[in-house]
Amino acid sequence: MSNFTIKEVLVEDGALRHSLTNQILQRLPGIPVQATKGVRSKASSNEMDMGKDTLHLVFYKGEFFKPCPGTREYMCCGYQILNVATNCPLNCSYCILQSYFNQPNLRVFVNLEEELKRVLHVIDSEPDRIFRVGTGEFTDSLAVDPITCWSDLLLPAFSKRKNVVLELKTKTTNIERVLDSKYRDRIIVSWSLNSPYIAAREEHGAASLKNRLKAARQCQSEGFVLGFHFDPLIPHPQWKQEYLKSLELMDKYIDPKRIIWISMGSFRYMPGLKQIIRRRHPKTCVLDGEFITGLDGKMRYFKPIRTDLYGFMRENMEKWHRDLGLYLCMESDDVWQMSMGWSPGSSAGLRGYLDRRVVEFFG
Ligand code: SF4
């Protein structure tokens, strides 16, 4: 498993009778377990850690399936989030989750199995629509898979359907259960990538870039379609050379023809996150550089910096392979035009572009 440990398990009242709770507890022998009534508001350990070493098993009453929170001002790809957990045992300095949730701890929703039936019903009720679904928005998709075994449940459920793909997005090498599964169809295993410099300095607890790509190669060689996400791109000393190193590693390990898409986004954050990052990661470089307030209220790099980042990456990735399904996450039409040389024109256009990739790869 990646570089983190669970030191304590909290089990909420409503989660006690669930079979997933029992299975998870059996996989964590010797870890202290405490029953809790309702929500515990403070992290059990050092609050600076946000309770990342505390696993909280929760009967979740909120939404399990919802659209990725895009905004009208930028083009959004229409991704759907399958909400299996909140918070993450990894500790990236730039992580937006640090200011997103008002509850600490790694909260895993043990009623996933029942709720999944409802989610699949929604998917089945719109057979002509393509659902691109991911679990990696509010947590890392595979970081705790060895404990939760989400892939045992999710891969067969999604693989059987013809109008959906499930993307598992990670910065870990926890691919054992995915590889053990016999299901491959309509499953995308994706890695978030950055430069080796940012990966080493800012993505605490994540696998090294090389190990992520080795894991990706293994998944690819065993029949999985891959995705990659360069998000957040961050200008830093020698960033061009550094990002080229990442592309060289991709070339070494990955067959570009079996990549469904590579997204790019630049670092953006709600203003309140800045203080939290400064407090939790005093040595970080992610706040260096100049930011402006975007149309959605988030802080972003100036447009010329963003177009420079995307344009450089696009040019060099396209030298590797012309057809990588490159797209930008939450950007405007003019930034698309300037950096990618084209634009899908609208959120609907971007959805159509990615849906066509799905059809091309999975039929
Ligand atoms: S892996 Fe993703 S969710 Fe986890 S800390 Fe890093 S940015 Fe946040």
GROMACS .gro file of N, CA, C and O and ligand atoms in nm, residues 52 87-92 94-97 136-140 171, ligand 1:
model
   76
   52LYS      N    1  -0.629   1.228   0.889
   52LYS     CA    2  -0.605   1.142   0.774
   52LYS      C    3  -0.572   0.999   0.814
   52LYS      O    4  -0.581   0.909   0.734
   87ASN      N    5  -1.254   1.292   0.172
   87ASN     CA    6  -1.117   1.309   0.222
   87ASN      C    7  -1.028   1.196   0.172
   87ASN      O    8  -1.075   1.101   0.110
   88CYS      N    9  -0.901   1.209   0.200
   88CYS     CA   10  -0.805   1.125   0.130
   88CYS      C   11  -0.684   1.103   0.220
   88CYS      O   12  -0.640   1.197   0.288
   89PRO      N   13  -0.631   0.983   0.224
   89PRO     CA   14  -0.516   0.958   0.312
   89PRO      C   15  -0.386   1.020   0.259
   89PRO      O   16  -0.289   1.032   0.334
   90LEU      N   17  -0.382   1.055   0.130
   90LEU     CA   18  -0.263   1.123   0.079
   90LEU      C   19  -0.271   1.269   0.123
   90LEU      O   20  -0.372   1.314   0.176
   91ASN      N   21  -0.165   1.343   0.097
   91ASN     CA   22  -0.158   1.476   0.158
   91ASN      C   23  -0.095   1.577   0.061
   91ASN      O   24   0.010   1.637   0.091
   92CYS      N   25  -0.157   1.595  -0.054
   92CYS     CA   26  -0.102   1.690  -0.152
   92CYS      C   27  -0.122   1.832  -0.098
   92CYS      O   28  -0.231   1.866  -0.051
   94TYR      N   29  -0.161   2.104  -0.245
   94TYR     CA   30  -0.256   2.188  -0.319
   94TYR      C   31  -0.399   2.136  -0.313
   94TYR      O   32  -0.489   2.194  -0.375
   95CYS      N   33  -0.422   2.028  -0.238
   95CYS     CA   34  -0.552   1.960  -0.245
   95CYS      C   35  -0.667   2.053  -0.204
   95CYS      O   36  -0.668   2.107  -0.093
   96ILE      N   37  -0.766   2.063  -0.290
   96ILE     CA   38  -0.879   2.151  -0.258
   96ILE      C   39  -0.967   2.094  -0.148
   96ILE      O   40  -1.043   2.165  -0.085
   97LEU      N   41  -0.954   1.964  -0.124
   97LEU     CA   42  -1.039   1.903  -0.020
   97LEU      C   43  -1.006   1.959   0.118
   97LEU      O   44  -1.086   1.948   0.211
  136GLY      N   45  -1.296   0.945  -0.814
  136GLY     CA   46  -1.173   1.010  -0.767
  136GLY      C   47  -1.182   1.161  -0.750
  136GLY      O   48  -1.080   1.228  -0.758
  137GLU      N   49  -1.302   1.214  -0.724
  137GLU     CA   50  -1.311   1.359  -0.708
  137GLU      C   51  -1.301   1.402  -0.561
  137GLU      O   52  -1.241   1.504  -0.530
  138PHE      N   53  -1.362   1.324  -0.472
  138PHE     CA   54  -1.362   1.361  -0.330
  138PHE      C   55  -1.271   1.272  -0.247
  138PHE      O   56  -1.268   1.279  -0.125
  139THR      N   57  -1.197   1.186  -0.314
  139THR     CA   58  -1.099   1.099  -0.249
  139THR      C   59  -1.011   1.044  -0.360
  139THR      O   60  -1.036   1.071  -0.478
  140ASP      N   61  -0.908   0.969  -0.326
  140ASP     CA   62  -0.831   0.899  -0.429
  140ASP      C   63  -0.901   0.764  -0.452
  140ASP      O   64  -0.937   0.694  -0.357
  171LYS      N   65  -0.323   0.836  -0.743
  171LYS     CA   66  -0.179   0.867  -0.742
  171LYS      C   67  -0.103   0.756  -0.671
  171LYS      O   68   0.008   0.776  -0.625
  364SF4     S1   69  -0.460   1.251  -0.407
  364SF4    FE1   70  -0.616   1.399  -0.470
  364SF4     S2   71  -0.772   1.388  -0.309
  364SF4    FE2   72  -0.583   1.295  -0.227
  364SF4     S3   73  -0.473   1.460  -0.120
  364SF4    FE3   74  -0.395   1.451  -0.330
  364SF4     S4   75  -0.520   1.600  -0.446
  364SF4    FE4   76  -0.629   1.555  -0.254
   0.00000   0.00000   0.00000
